mmCIF file of C-alpha atoms and ligand atoms in Angstrom:
data_model
loop_
_atom_site.group_PDB
_atom_site.id
_atom_site.type_symbol
_atom_site.label_atom_id
_atom_site.label_comp_id
_atom_site.label_asym_id
_atom_site.label_seq_id
_atom_site.Cartn_x
_atom_site.Cartn_y
_atom_site.Cartn_z
ATOM 1 C CA MET A 964 0.000 0.000 0.000
ATOM 2 C CA LYS A 965 1.158 3.546 -0.730
ATOM 3 C CA VAL A 966 0.286 5.734 2.266
ATOM 4 C CA LEU A 967 0.541 9.506 2.403
ATOM 5 C CA VAL A 968 0.908 10.625 6.006
ATOM 6 C CA THR A 969 0.529 14.322 6.823
ATOM 7 C CA GLY A 970 2.046 15.802 9.981
ATOM 8 C CA GLY A 971 4.419 12.853 10.141
ATOM 9 C CA CYS A 972 7.124 14.861 11.935
ATOM 10 C CA GLY A 973 4.888 15.612 14.905
ATOM 11 C CA PHE A 974 4.281 13.487 17.967
ATOM 12 C CA ILE A 975 1.637 10.933 16.913
ATOM 13 C CA GLY A 976 2.450 11.111 13.201
ATOM 14 C CA SER A 977 6.104 10.176 13.726
ATOM 15 C CA ASN A 978 5.217 7.359 16.111
ATOM 16 C CA PHE A 979 2.713 6.161 13.498
ATOM 17 C CA ILE A 980 5.274 6.190 10.672
ATOM 18 C CA HIS A 981 7.677 4.124 12.810
ATOM 19 C CA TYR A 982 4.821 1.748 13.627
ATOM 20 C CA LEU A 983 3.725 1.442 9.977
ATOM 21 C CA ALA A 984 7.281 0.839 8.751
ATOM 22 C CA ARG A 985 7.765 -1.950 11.318
ATOM 23 C CA LYS A 986 4.356 -3.554 10.847
ATOM 24 C CA HIS A 987 4.169 -3.321 7.053
ATOM 25 C CA PRO A 988 7.762 -3.221 5.772
ATOM 26 C CA THR A 989 6.649 -3.345 2.132
ATOM 27 C CA TYR A 990 4.462 -0.237 2.347
ATOM 28 C CA LYS A 991 5.525 2.948 0.628
ATOM 29 C CA ILE A 992 5.295 5.936 2.987
ATOM 30 C CA ILE A 993 5.171 9.576 1.908
ATOM 31 C CA ASN A 994 5.485 12.027 4.804
ATOM 32 C CA ILE A 995 4.266 15.609 4.254
ATOM 33 C CA ASP A 996 5.045 18.086 6.998
ATOM 34 C CA LYS A 997 5.376 21.856 7.141
ATOM 35 C CA LEU A 998 7.872 21.551 10.013
ATOM 36 C CA THR A 999 6.184 24.078 12.274
ATOM 37 C CA TYR A 1000 7.657 24.545 15.763
ATOM 38 C CA ALA A 1001 6.018 21.174 16.605
ATOM 39 C CA GLY A 1002 7.517 19.240 13.691
ATOM 40 C CA ASN A 1003 10.921 17.653 14.125
ATOM 41 C CA LEU A 1004 12.789 15.669 11.495
ATOM 42 C CA GLY A 1005 14.811 14.104 14.321
ATOM 43 C CA ASN A 1006 11.669 12.121 15.253
ATOM 44 C CA LEU A 1007 12.200 10.027 12.139
ATOM 45 C CA LYS A 1008 15.878 9.271 12.531
ATOM 46 C CA GLY A 1009 16.649 5.887 11.079
ATOM 47 C CA LEU A 1010 13.855 5.966 8.523
ATOM 48 C CA ASN A 1011 15.993 7.692 5.922
ATOM 49 C CA LYS A 1012 17.670 4.347 5.361
ATOM 50 C CA LYS A 1013 14.320 2.775 4.523
ATOM 51 C CA LYS A 1014 13.647 2.236 0.883
ATOM 52 C CA ASP A 1015 10.224 3.560 -0.130
ATOM 53 C CA TYR A 1016 10.114 6.380 2.421
ATOM 54 C CA TRP A 1017 9.932 9.983 1.235
ATOM 55 C CA PHE A 1018 9.784 13.207 3.213
ATOM 56 C CA ILE A 1019 8.457 16.374 1.608
ATOM 57 C CA LYS A 1020 8.413 19.683 3.462
ATOM 58 C CA ALA A 1021 5.083 21.214 2.475
ATOM 59 C CA ASP A 1022 2.022 22.963 3.838
ATOM 60 C CA ILE A 1023 -1.230 20.995 3.461
ATOM 61 C CA CYS A 1024 -2.980 24.329 2.748
ATOM 62 C CA ASP A 1025 -0.817 24.895 -0.348
ATOM 63 C CA LYS A 1026 -2.990 23.304 -3.023
ATOM 64 C CA PRO A 1027 -0.675 23.648 -6.055
ATOM 65 C CA VAL A 1028 2.209 22.027 -4.148
ATOM 66 C CA MET A 1029 -0.023 19.333 -2.656
ATOM 67 C CA LYS A 1030 -1.442 18.624 -6.116
ATOM 68 C CA LYS A 1031 2.079 17.969 -7.403
ATOM 69 C CA VAL A 1032 2.634 15.578 -4.505
ATOM 70 C CA PHE A 1033 -0.567 13.657 -5.289
ATOM 71 C CA GLN A 1034 0.329 13.640 -9.004
ATOM 72 C CA LYS A 1035 3.813 12.312 -8.373
ATOM 73 C CA TYR A 1036 3.125 9.700 -5.673
ATOM 74 C CA ARG A 1037 -0.503 8.688 -6.379
ATOM 75 C CA PRO A 1038 -1.234 7.621 -2.784
ATOM 76 C CA GLU A 1039 -3.782 4.864 -2.197
ATOM 77 C CA ALA A 1040 -4.397 5.962 1.381
ATOM 78 C CA VAL A 1041 -4.127 9.316 3.168
ATOM 79 C CA VAL A 1042 -3.779 9.557 6.953
ATOM 80 C CA ASN A 1043 -4.205 13.162 8.050
ATOM 81 C CA PHE A 1044 -2.442 14.028 11.311
ATOM 82 C CA ALA A 1045 -1.304 17.519 10.271
ATOM 83 C CA ALA A 1046 -2.771 20.085 12.617
ATOM 84 C CA GLU A 1047 -2.129 22.841 15.060
ATOM 85 C CA SER A 1048 -2.740 20.849 18.210
ATOM 86 C CA HIS A 1049 -2.251 22.873 21.385
ATOM 87 C CA VAL A 1050 -5.338 24.262 23.134
ATOM 88 C CA ASP A 1051 -3.498 27.109 24.916
ATOM 89 C CA ARG A 1052 -2.044 28.353 21.646
ATOM 90 C CA SER A 1053 -5.497 28.170 20.022
ATOM 91 C CA ILE A 1054 -6.832 30.458 22.754
ATOM 92 C CA SER A 1055 -4.081 33.030 22.085
ATOM 93 C CA ARG A 1056 -4.089 32.732 18.272
ATOM 94 C CA PRO A 1057 -7.064 30.907 16.750
ATOM 95 C CA ALA A 1058 -6.595 31.885 13.069
ATOM 96 C CA ILE A 1059 -3.859 29.395 12.185
ATOM 97 C CA PHE A 1060 -5.968 26.599 13.725
ATOM 98 C CA LEU A 1061 -8.807 27.362 11.343
ATOM 99 C CA LYS A 1062 -6.418 27.570 8.415
ATOM 100 C CA THR A 1063 -4.485 24.346 8.940
ATOM 101 C CA ASN A 1064 -7.092 22.211 10.674
ATOM 102 C CA VAL A 1065 -10.062 23.126 8.476
ATOM 103 C CA LEU A 1066 -8.812 24.587 5.176
ATOM 104 C CA GLY A 1067 -5.803 22.249 5.125
ATOM 105 C CA ALA A 1068 -8.099 19.261 5.624
ATOM 106 C CA ALA A 1069 -10.387 20.579 2.867
ATOM 107 C CA THR A 1070 -7.430 20.764 0.458
ATOM 108 C CA LEU A 1071 -6.545 17.145 1.170
ATOM 109 C CA LEU A 1072 -10.179 16.071 0.791
ATOM 110 C CA ASP A 1073 -10.466 17.764 -2.623
ATOM 111 C CA LEU A 1074 -7.246 16.213 -3.875
ATOM 112 C CA SER A 1075 -8.215 12.811 -2.518
ATOM 113 C CA ILE A 1076 -11.438 12.935 -4.534
ATOM 114 C CA GLY A 1077 -9.568 14.180 -7.611
ATOM 115 C CA PHE A 1078 -6.896 11.482 -7.443
ATOM 116 C CA GLY A 1079 -9.161 8.566 -6.486
ATOM 117 C CA VAL A 1080 -7.685 7.913 -3.026
ATOM 118 C CA GLU A 1081 -9.044 4.588 -1.754
ATOM 119 C CA LYS A 1082 -9.025 5.464 1.956
ATOM 120 C CA PHE A 1083 -8.922 8.790 3.729
ATOM 121 C CA LEU A 1084 -8.342 8.398 7.462
ATOM 122 C CA HIS A 1085 -8.769 11.622 9.388
ATOM 123 C CA ILE A 1086 -7.235 11.825 12.861
ATOM 124 C CA SER A 1087 -9.537 13.655 15.239
ATOM 125 C CA THR A 1088 -9.907 14.019 18.978
ATOM 126 C CA ASP A 1089 -12.227 13.350 21.922
ATOM 127 C CA GLU A 1090 -12.186 17.123 22.494
ATOM 128 C CA VAL A 1091 -14.813 17.593 19.765
ATOM 129 C CA TYR A 1092 -17.434 16.170 22.177
ATOM 130 C CA GLY A 1093 -16.564 18.690 24.893
ATOM 131 C CA SER A 1094 -16.670 17.996 28.609
ATOM 132 C CA ILE A 1095 -18.664 15.247 30.364
ATOM 133 C CA LEU A 1096 -18.954 14.987 34.154
ATOM 134 C CA ARG A 1097 -20.449 11.492 34.291
ATOM 135 C CA GLY A 1098 -20.672 8.680 31.714
ATOM 136 C CA LYS A 1099 -18.857 8.460 28.401
ATOM 137 C CA PHE A 1100 -19.283 9.822 24.889
ATOM 138 C CA THR A 1101 -20.151 7.446 22.075
ATOM 139 C CA GLU A 1102 -19.553 8.136 18.394
ATOM 140 C CA ASN A 1103 -23.196 9.304 18.165
ATOM 141 C CA SER A 1104 -22.894 11.928 20.903
ATOM 142 C CA MET A 1105 -23.464 15.583 20.032
ATOM 143 C CA LEU A 1106 -20.385 17.706 19.440
ATOM 144 C CA HIS A 1107 -19.817 20.583 21.892
ATOM 145 C CA PRO A 1108 -16.266 21.801 21.310
ATOM 146 C CA SER A 1109 -15.061 24.352 23.882
ATOM 147 C CA SER A 1110 -11.805 25.735 22.474
ATOM 148 C CA PRO A 1111 -10.850 27.155 19.068
ATOM 149 C CA TYR A 1112 -8.697 24.019 18.700
ATOM 150 C CA SER A 1113 -11.539 21.573 19.301
ATOM 151 C CA ALA A 1114 -13.959 23.707 17.246
ATOM 152 C CA SER A 1115 -11.562 23.550 14.301
ATOM 153 C CA LYS A 1116 -11.266 19.763 14.704
ATOM 154 C CA ALA A 1117 -15.069 19.415 14.850
ATOM 155 C CA ALA A 1118 -15.382 21.504 11.678
ATOM 156 C CA ALA A 1119 -12.878 19.244 9.913
ATOM 157 C CA ASP A 1120 -14.760 16.122 11.070
ATOM 158 C CA ALA A 1121 -17.975 17.555 9.621
ATOM 159 C CA LEU A 1122 -16.220 18.244 6.302
ATOM 160 C CA VAL A 1123 -14.771 14.728 6.138
ATOM 161 C CA LEU A 1124 -18.226 13.220 6.676
ATOM 162 C CA ALA A 1125 -19.755 15.631 4.139
ATOM 163 C CA TYR A 1126 -17.175 14.594 1.512
ATOM 164 C CA HIS A 1127 -18.095 10.984 2.166
ATOM 165 C CA THR A 1128 -21.835 11.643 1.870
ATOM 166 C CA THR A 1129 -21.722 14.075 -1.051
ATOM 167 C CA TYR A 1130 -18.811 12.856 -3.168
ATOM 168 C CA GLY A 1131 -18.505 9.275 -1.978
ATOM 169 C CA LEU A 1132 -14.993 9.783 -0.571
ATOM 170 C CA PRO A 1133 -14.038 6.552 1.255
ATOM 171 C CA ALA A 1134 -13.371 8.322 4.540
ATOM 172 C CA LEU A 1135 -12.963 7.222 8.165
ATOM 173 C CA ILE A 1136 -12.344 9.153 11.380
ATOM 174 C CA THR A 1137 -10.649 8.207 14.653
ATOM 175 C CA ARG A 1138 -11.251 10.307 17.770
ATOM 176 C CA SER A 1139 -8.708 9.526 20.429
ATOM 177 C CA SER A 1140 -8.207 10.651 23.981
ATOM 178 C CA ASN A 1141 -5.021 12.378 25.249
ATOM 179 C CA ASN A 1142 -1.913 10.600 23.970
ATOM 180 C CA TYR A 1143 1.429 10.454 25.776
ATOM 181 C CA GLY A 1144 4.767 8.833 24.988
ATOM 182 C CA PRO A 1145 8.062 9.521 23.165
ATOM 183 C CA TYR A 1146 8.490 12.537 20.848
ATOM 184 C CA GLN A 1147 5.685 14.630 22.357
ATOM 185 C CA PHE A 1148 6.472 18.340 22.297
ATOM 186 C CA PRO A 1149 6.939 19.590 25.876
ATOM 187 C CA GLU A 1150 4.112 22.113 25.710
ATOM 188 C CA LYS A 1151 1.673 19.264 26.364
ATOM 189 C CA PHE A 1152 1.017 18.294 29.946
ATOM 190 C CA ILE A 1153 3.015 15.085 30.515
ATOM 191 C CA PRO A 1154 6.252 16.032 28.702
ATOM 192 C CA LEU A 1155 5.975 19.525 30.188
ATOM 193 C CA ILE A 1156 5.879 18.055 33.700
ATOM 194 C CA ILE A 1157 8.883 15.840 32.937
ATOM 195 C CA HIS A 1158 10.826 18.670 31.300
ATOM 196 C CA ASN A 1159 10.165 21.174 34.080
ATOM 197 C CA ALA A 1160 10.807 18.628 36.827
ATOM 198 C CA LEU A 1161 14.142 17.621 35.263
ATOM 199 C CA HIS A 1162 15.127 21.309 35.093
ATOM 200 C CA ALA A 1163 13.790 22.168 38.570
ATOM 201 C CA LYS A 1164 11.272 24.610 37.053
ATOM 202 C CA LYS A 1165 7.789 25.278 38.398
ATOM 203 C CA ILE A 1166 5.011 23.195 36.836
ATOM 204 C CA PRO A 1167 1.860 25.222 36.169
ATOM 205 C CA LEU A 1168 -1.281 23.375 37.241
ATOM 206 C CA TYR A 1169 -4.442 25.019 35.962
ATOM 207 C CA GLY A 1170 -7.354 25.743 38.277
ATOM 208 C CA ASP A 1171 -7.874 23.244 41.099
ATOM 209 C CA GLY A 1172 -5.918 20.516 39.275
ATOM 210 C CA LYS A 1173 -8.919 18.180 39.311
ATOM 211 C CA ASN A 1174 -9.640 18.139 35.575
ATOM 212 C CA VAL A 1175 -9.655 14.594 34.274
ATOM 213 C CA ARG A 1176 -8.055 13.272 31.098
ATOM 214 C CA ASP A 1177 -8.081 9.691 29.767
ATOM 215 C CA TRP A 1178 -4.444 8.880 28.951
ATOM 216 C CA LEU A 1179 -3.646 6.708 25.930
ATOM 217 C CA TYR A 1180 -0.124 5.433 25.265
ATOM 218 C CA VAL A 1181 0.794 6.599 21.763
ATOM 219 C CA GLU A 1182 1.856 3.130 20.570
ATOM 220 C CA ASP A 1183 -1.643 1.843 21.425
ATOM 221 C CA ASN A 1184 -3.170 4.666 19.389
ATOM 222 C CA CYS A 1185 -0.875 3.800 16.452
ATOM 223 C CA GLU A 1186 -2.140 0.234 16.612
ATOM 224 C CA ALA A 1187 -5.745 1.480 16.641
ATOM 225 C CA ILE A 1188 -5.124 3.802 13.670
ATOM 226 C CA ASP A 1189 -3.495 0.978 11.711
ATOM 227 C CA MET A 1190 -6.399 -1.351 12.488
ATOM 228 C CA VAL A 1191 -9.015 1.246 11.516
ATOM 229 C CA LEU A 1192 -7.089 1.926 8.288
ATOM 230 C CA HIS A 1193 -7.236 -1.754 7.372
ATOM 231 C CA LYS A 1194 -10.460 -3.001 8.958
ATOM 232 C CA GLY A 1195 -12.603 0.078 9.561
ATOM 233 C CA ARG A 1196 -15.941 0.492 7.797
ATOM 234 C CA ILE A 1197 -15.953 3.359 5.337
ATOM 235 C CA GLY A 1198 -17.953 6.362 6.548
ATOM 236 C CA GLU A 1199 -17.550 5.412 10.229
ATOM 237 C CA ILE A 1200 -16.101 7.174 13.261
ATOM 238 C CA TYR A 1201 -14.154 5.220 15.907
ATOM 239 C CA ASN A 1202 -13.436 6.437 19.436
ATOM 240 C CA VAL A 1203 -10.018 5.390 20.769
ATOM 241 C CA GLY A 1204 -9.644 5.705 24.546
ATOM 242 C CA GLY A 1205 -7.014 4.552 27.002
ATOM 243 C CA HIS A 1206 -9.162 3.466 29.993
ATOM 244 C CA ASN A 1207 -6.815 5.514 32.152
ATOM 245 C CA GLU A 1208 -8.705 8.398 33.721
ATOM 246 C CA TYR A 1209 -6.688 10.541 36.102
ATOM 247 C CA GLN A 1210 -6.966 13.973 37.642
ATOM 248 C CA ASN A 1211 -4.145 16.290 36.551
ATOM 249 C CA ILE A 1212 -2.867 16.656 40.095
ATOM 250 C CA ALA A 1213 -2.469 12.861 40.353
ATOM 251 C CA VAL A 1214 -0.468 12.801 37.103
ATOM 252 C CA ILE A 1215 1.926 15.472 38.368
ATOM 253 C CA ARG A 1216 2.359 13.773 41.738
ATOM 254 C CA GLY A 1217 3.066 10.429 40.052
ATOM 255 C CA ILE A 1218 5.750 11.912 37.792
ATOM 256 C CA LEU A 1219 7.399 13.927 40.580
ATOM 257 C CA LYS A 1220 7.512 10.797 42.739
ATOM 258 C CA ALA A 1221 9.059 8.730 39.935
ATOM 259 C CA LEU A 1222 11.700 11.425 39.360
ATOM 260 C CA ARG A 1223 12.223 11.953 43.110
ATOM 261 C CA LYS A 1224 11.420 15.656 42.801
ATOM 262 C CA PRO A 1225 9.628 17.741 45.423
ATOM 263 C CA ALA A 1226 5.902 18.559 45.304
ATOM 264 C CA SER A 1227 6.917 22.189 45.871
ATOM 265 C CA LEU A 1228 7.529 22.395 42.095
ATOM 266 C CA ILE A 1229 3.761 22.409 41.560
ATOM 267 C CA ALA A 1230 2.415 25.924 40.965
ATOM 268 C CA PHE A 1231 -1.370 26.333 41.024
ATOM 269 C CA VAL A 1232 -2.143 29.007 38.423
ATOM 270 C CA ARG A 1233 -5.296 30.594 37.096
ATOM 271 C CA ASP A 1234 -7.485 28.241 35.105
ATOM 272 C CA ARG A 1235 -7.392 27.897 31.323
ATOM 273 C CA ALA A 1236 -10.328 29.740 29.701
ATOM 274 C CA GLY A 1237 -13.072 27.283 28.714
ATOM 275 C CA HIS A 1238 -11.166 24.435 30.411
ATOM 276 C CA ASP A 1239 -13.007 21.131 29.856
ATOM 277 C CA ARG A 1240 -13.480 19.347 33.178
ATOM 278 C CA ARG A 1241 -13.425 15.756 32.024
ATOM 279 C CA TYR A 1242 -13.080 13.793 28.804
ATOM 280 C CA ALA A 1243 -14.296 10.197 28.614
ATOM 281 C CA LEU A 1244 -14.907 7.932 25.650
ATOM 282 C CA SER A 1245 -16.855 4.735 25.177
ATOM 283 C CA ILE A 1246 -14.670 2.382 23.130
ATOM 284 C CA THR A 1247 -17.320 -0.333 22.725
ATOM 285 C CA LYS A 1248 -17.502 0.205 18.947
ATOM 286 C CA ILE A 1249 -13.808 -0.195 18.132
ATOM 287 C CA LYS A 1250 -13.580 -3.208 20.483
ATOM 288 C CA ARG A 1251 -16.624 -4.918 19.006
ATOM 289 C CA ASP A 1252 -16.146 -4.121 15.304
ATOM 290 C CA ILE A 1253 -12.367 -4.042 14.960
ATOM 291 C CA GLY A 1254 -11.062 -5.981 17.946
ATOM 292 C CA TRP A 1255 -8.856 -3.197 19.340
ATOM 293 C CA THR A 1256 -8.370 -2.514 23.053
ATOM 294 C CA PRO A 1257 -5.670 -0.430 24.740
ATOM 295 C CA ARG A 1258 -2.755 -2.578 25.936
ATOM 296 C CA THR A 1259 -0.672 -0.251 28.091
ATOM 297 C CA PRO A 1260 -1.535 0.377 31.754
ATOM 298 C CA PHE A 1261 -0.835 3.989 32.741
ATOM 299 C CA ALA A 1262 1.921 3.044 35.202
ATOM 300 C CA THR A 1263 3.793 1.127 32.477
ATOM 301 C CA GLY A 1264 3.340 3.808 29.819
ATOM 302 C CA LEU A 1265 4.382 6.556 32.199
ATOM 303 C CA ARG A 1266 7.501 4.642 33.275
ATOM 304 C CA LYS A 1267 8.517 4.131 29.616
ATOM 305 C CA THR A 1268 7.780 7.781 28.796
ATOM 306 C CA ILE A 1269 9.781 9.156 31.726
ATOM 307 C CA GLN A 1270 12.636 6.837 30.774
ATOM 308 C CA TRP A 1271 12.558 8.006 27.163
ATOM 309 C CA TYR A 1272 12.721 11.713 28.073
ATOM 310 C CA THR A 1273 15.415 11.101 30.659
ATOM 311 C CA ASN A 1274 17.483 9.161 28.109
ATOM 312 C CA ASN A 1275 17.022 11.788 25.373
ATOM 313 C CA PRO A 1276 18.028 15.147 26.896
ATOM 314 C CA GLY A 1277 19.322 16.279 23.470
ATOM 315 C CA TRP A 1278 15.891 15.806 21.890
ATOM 316 C CA LEU A 1279 14.290 17.796 24.694
ATOM 317 C CA LYS A 1280 16.878 20.565 24.400
ATOM 318 C CA ASN A 1281 16.296 20.861 20.635
ATOM 319 C CA THR A 1282 12.642 21.696 21.241
ATOM 320 C CA GLN A 1283 13.601 24.863 23.118
ATOM 321 C CA THR A 1284 13.735 27.005 19.991
ATOM 322 C CA GLY A 1285 13.013 30.727 19.632
ATOM 323 C CA ALA A 1286 9.350 30.035 18.784
ATOM 324 C CA TYR A 1287 8.930 27.930 21.916
ATOM 325 C CA ARG A 1288 10.642 30.435 24.135
ATOM 326 C CA SER A 1289 8.846 33.523 22.840
ATOM 327 C CA PHE A 1290 5.419 31.919 23.352
ATOM 328 C CA TYR A 1291 6.226 30.639 26.820
ATOM 329 C CA LYS A 1292 7.971 33.747 28.038
ATOM 330 C CA LYS A 1293 4.776 35.758 27.521
ATOM 331 C CA TYR A 1294 2.471 32.934 28.522
ATOM 332 C CA TYR A 1295 4.244 32.035 31.753
ATOM 333 C CA SER A 1296 4.570 35.641 32.786
ATOM 334 C CA LYS A 1297 0.779 36.013 32.343
ATOM 335 C CA LEU A 1298 0.420 33.061 34.707
ATOM 336 C CA GLY A 1299 2.705 34.756 37.203
ATOM 337 C CA LEU A 1300 5.577 32.309 36.623
ATOM 338 C CA SER A 1301 9.020 33.315 35.440
ATOM 339 C CA GLY A 1302 10.525 32.232 32.078
ATOM 340 C CA SER A 1303 9.913 28.810 30.480
HETATM 341 P P1 NAD B 2220 1.809 17.781 16.897
HETATM 342 O O1 NAD B 2220 1.531 19.224 17.136
HETATM 343 O O2 NAD B 2220 2.853 17.100 17.709
HETATM 344 O O3 NAD B 2220 2.194 17.558 15.371
HETATM 345 C C1 NAD B 2220 1.547 18.197 14.319
HETATM 346 C C2 NAD B 2220 2.431 18.064 13.078
HETATM 347 O O4 NAD B 2220 1.729 18.665 11.979
HETATM 348 C C3 NAD B 2220 3.769 18.787 13.194
HETATM 349 O O5 NAD B 2220 4.800 17.958 12.710
HETATM 350 C C4 NAD B 2220 3.605 20.025 12.317
HETATM 351 O O6 NAD B 2220 4.820 20.459 11.729
HETATM 352 C C5 NAD B 2220 2.637 19.496 11.266
HETATM 353 N N1 NAD B 2220 1.855 20.580 10.652
HETATM 354 C C6 NAD B 2220 1.214 21.611 11.271
HETATM 355 N N2 NAD B 2220 0.630 22.399 10.369
HETATM 356 C C7 NAD B 2220 0.890 21.867 9.143
HETATM 357 C C8 NAD B 2220 0.533 22.225 7.820
HETATM 358 N N3 NAD B 2220 -0.191 23.319 7.573
HETATM 359 N N4 NAD B 2220 0.963 21.442 6.809
HETATM 360 C C9 NAD B 2220 1.718 20.335 7.048
HETATM 361 N N5 NAD B 2220 2.094 19.959 8.284
HETATM 362 C C10 NAD B 2220 1.675 20.707 9.322
HETATM 363 O O7 NAD B 2220 0.409 17.057 17.049
HETATM 364 P P2 NAD B 2220 0.071 15.583 17.579
HETATM 365 O O8 NAD B 2220 -0.100 15.629 19.043
HETATM 366 O O9 NAD B 2220 1.016 14.621 16.961
HETATM 367 O O10 NAD B 2220 -1.377 15.407 16.945
HETATM 368 C C11 NAD B 2220 -1.527 14.823 15.645
HETATM 369 C C12 NAD B 2220 -3.003 14.764 15.313
HETATM 370 O O11 NAD B 2220 -3.685 14.008 16.309
HETATM 371 C C13 NAD B 2220 -3.673 16.135 15.291
HETATM 372 O O12 NAD B 2220 -4.597 16.145 14.235
HETATM 373 C C14 NAD B 2220 -4.394 16.210 16.634
HETATM 374 O O13 NAD B 2220 -5.550 17.022 16.540
HETATM 375 C C15 NAD B 2220 -4.759 14.754 16.854
HETATM 376 N N6 NAD B 2220 -4.880 14.338 18.263
HETATM 377 C C16 NAD B 2220 -3.860 14.534 19.155
HETATM 378 C C17 NAD B 2220 -3.997 14.086 20.461
HETATM 379 C C18 NAD B 2220 -2.875 14.234 21.464
HETATM 380 O O14 NAD B 2220 -3.069 13.882 22.633
HETATM 381 N N7 NAD B 2220 -1.702 14.711 21.093
HETATM 382 C C19 NAD B 2220 -5.169 13.459 20.878
HETATM 383 C C20 NAD B 2220 -6.201 13.285 19.942
HETATM 384 C C21 NAD B 2220 -6.032 13.712 18.640
HETATM 385 P P1 TYD B 2221 -2.919 19.350 27.417
HETATM 386 O O1 TYD B 2221 -1.727 18.465 27.392
HETATM 387 O O2 TYD B 2221 -2.758 20.749 26.925
HETATM 388 O O3 TYD B 2221 -4.066 18.579 26.637
HETATM 389 P P2 TYD B 2221 -5.631 18.980 26.455
HETATM 390 O O4 TYD B 2221 -5.899 20.290 27.028
HETATM 391 O O5 TYD B 2221 -5.734 19.005 24.968
HETATM 392 O O6 TYD B 2221 -6.385 17.885 27.106
HETATM 393 O O7 TYD B 2221 -3.483 19.430 28.907
HETATM 394 C C1 TYD B 2221 -3.890 18.271 29.612
HETATM 395 C C2 TYD B 2221 -4.504 18.739 30.917
HETATM 396 O O8 TYD B 2221 -3.494 19.350 31.719
HETATM 397 C C3 TYD B 2221 -5.587 19.791 30.741
HETATM 398 O O9 TYD B 2221 -6.596 19.586 31.724
HETATM 399 C C4 TYD B 2221 -4.877 21.101 31.007
HETATM 400 C C5 TYD B 2221 -3.831 20.713 32.036
HETATM 401 N N1 TYD B 2221 -2.579 21.492 31.985
HETATM 402 C C6 TYD B 2221 -2.096 22.104 33.152
HETATM 403 O O10 TYD B 2221 -2.709 22.026 34.235
HETATM 404 N N2 TYD B 2221 -0.917 22.792 33.069
HETATM 405 C C7 TYD B 2221 -0.219 22.910 31.894
HETATM 406 O O11 TYD B 2221 0.848 23.580 31.863
HETATM 407 C C8 TYD B 2221 -0.734 22.285 30.719
HETATM 408 C C9 TYD B 2221 -0.013 22.388 29.398
HETATM 409 C C10 TYD B 2221 -1.917 21.570 30.813
#
């Protein structure tokens, strides 16, 4: 199979390319990434030696360039990870989220119709459903996105489904819960805690710290995405959850304990605007129809993740670019914390 992966230099996309290359060594993989602050070619070290792997630096919103890519490589499948993905950034600067997450997706959908792509798998998020205090969201639940990020993802989901209904595009969607694992940019909660703890920096904890996320080890999500790509029913949405619900404060305490760092590093700061209290997904559908369940208990995944970041200080250091610093300098000072 010839698979075009977008956003393959980001966290989940790069883990997915590694997974795909191991699981299906004969597949041809084309990786399109704009290399924003979140994209890192170092995430794909080792793959350059693989025959039938191509990296192209391009913006999914740039239709003429993307058309050339489709013309040249004629992908059979498209897996769209490319996105602006950080909620806090979407609150400060929503426009780029609408551009990449909605218009970028629309460009890929148009080209996929035009070039007869056989499967279009769109990677979405549990955040499109919004917050739920009790129970779990199913794939039929109403969408109530709270942030510009989740609103842009919900808009893209609606477009993907519309392209399926109107033009017959063979599309599928996965909506996963919060991922964690190697190669995650340290603006997201778990790598941020590890990074700040390792550097004895304060760790901002929003609000009362009791917001709940369902943590999914990234390798388990890659397995789910691969299974949906091969066994999913066209036109369907699949929730992918980790069965690991924890309050944020418990996650921080667990990591500080594992790293033998003091709880005094925790800094309660003002809450994120529109902060969703709890995310929770029913994964009955993907279990029943595809046979996927999450494999990694949180304690195991967290141990592996902490180990990976501790063993890769160079990777972590390389993320501290000008773009990272300028955002966090302003952002942390707004929160009453110094520097990044
Ligand atoms: P990420 O921010 O780590 O990576 C995004 C990648 O997309 C980067 O490599 C970036 O350079 C690239 N990119 C951004 N804009 C682009 C553009 N215009 N053209 C081409 N490439 C572009 O994100 P992630 O955490 O790996 O998330 C990947 C996907 O999974 C996103 O669609 C996100 O909404 C979804 N998702 C993430 C999580 C999570 O916990 N991280 C959970 C559910 C769903
Ligand atoms: P995040 O990793 O940004 O994922 P999302 O908001 O998309 O779920 O945040 C996970 C949780 O951690 C969320 O409830 C917000 C909280 N959080 C903090 O308390 N402090 C932080 O510095 C960050 C980045 C997140």
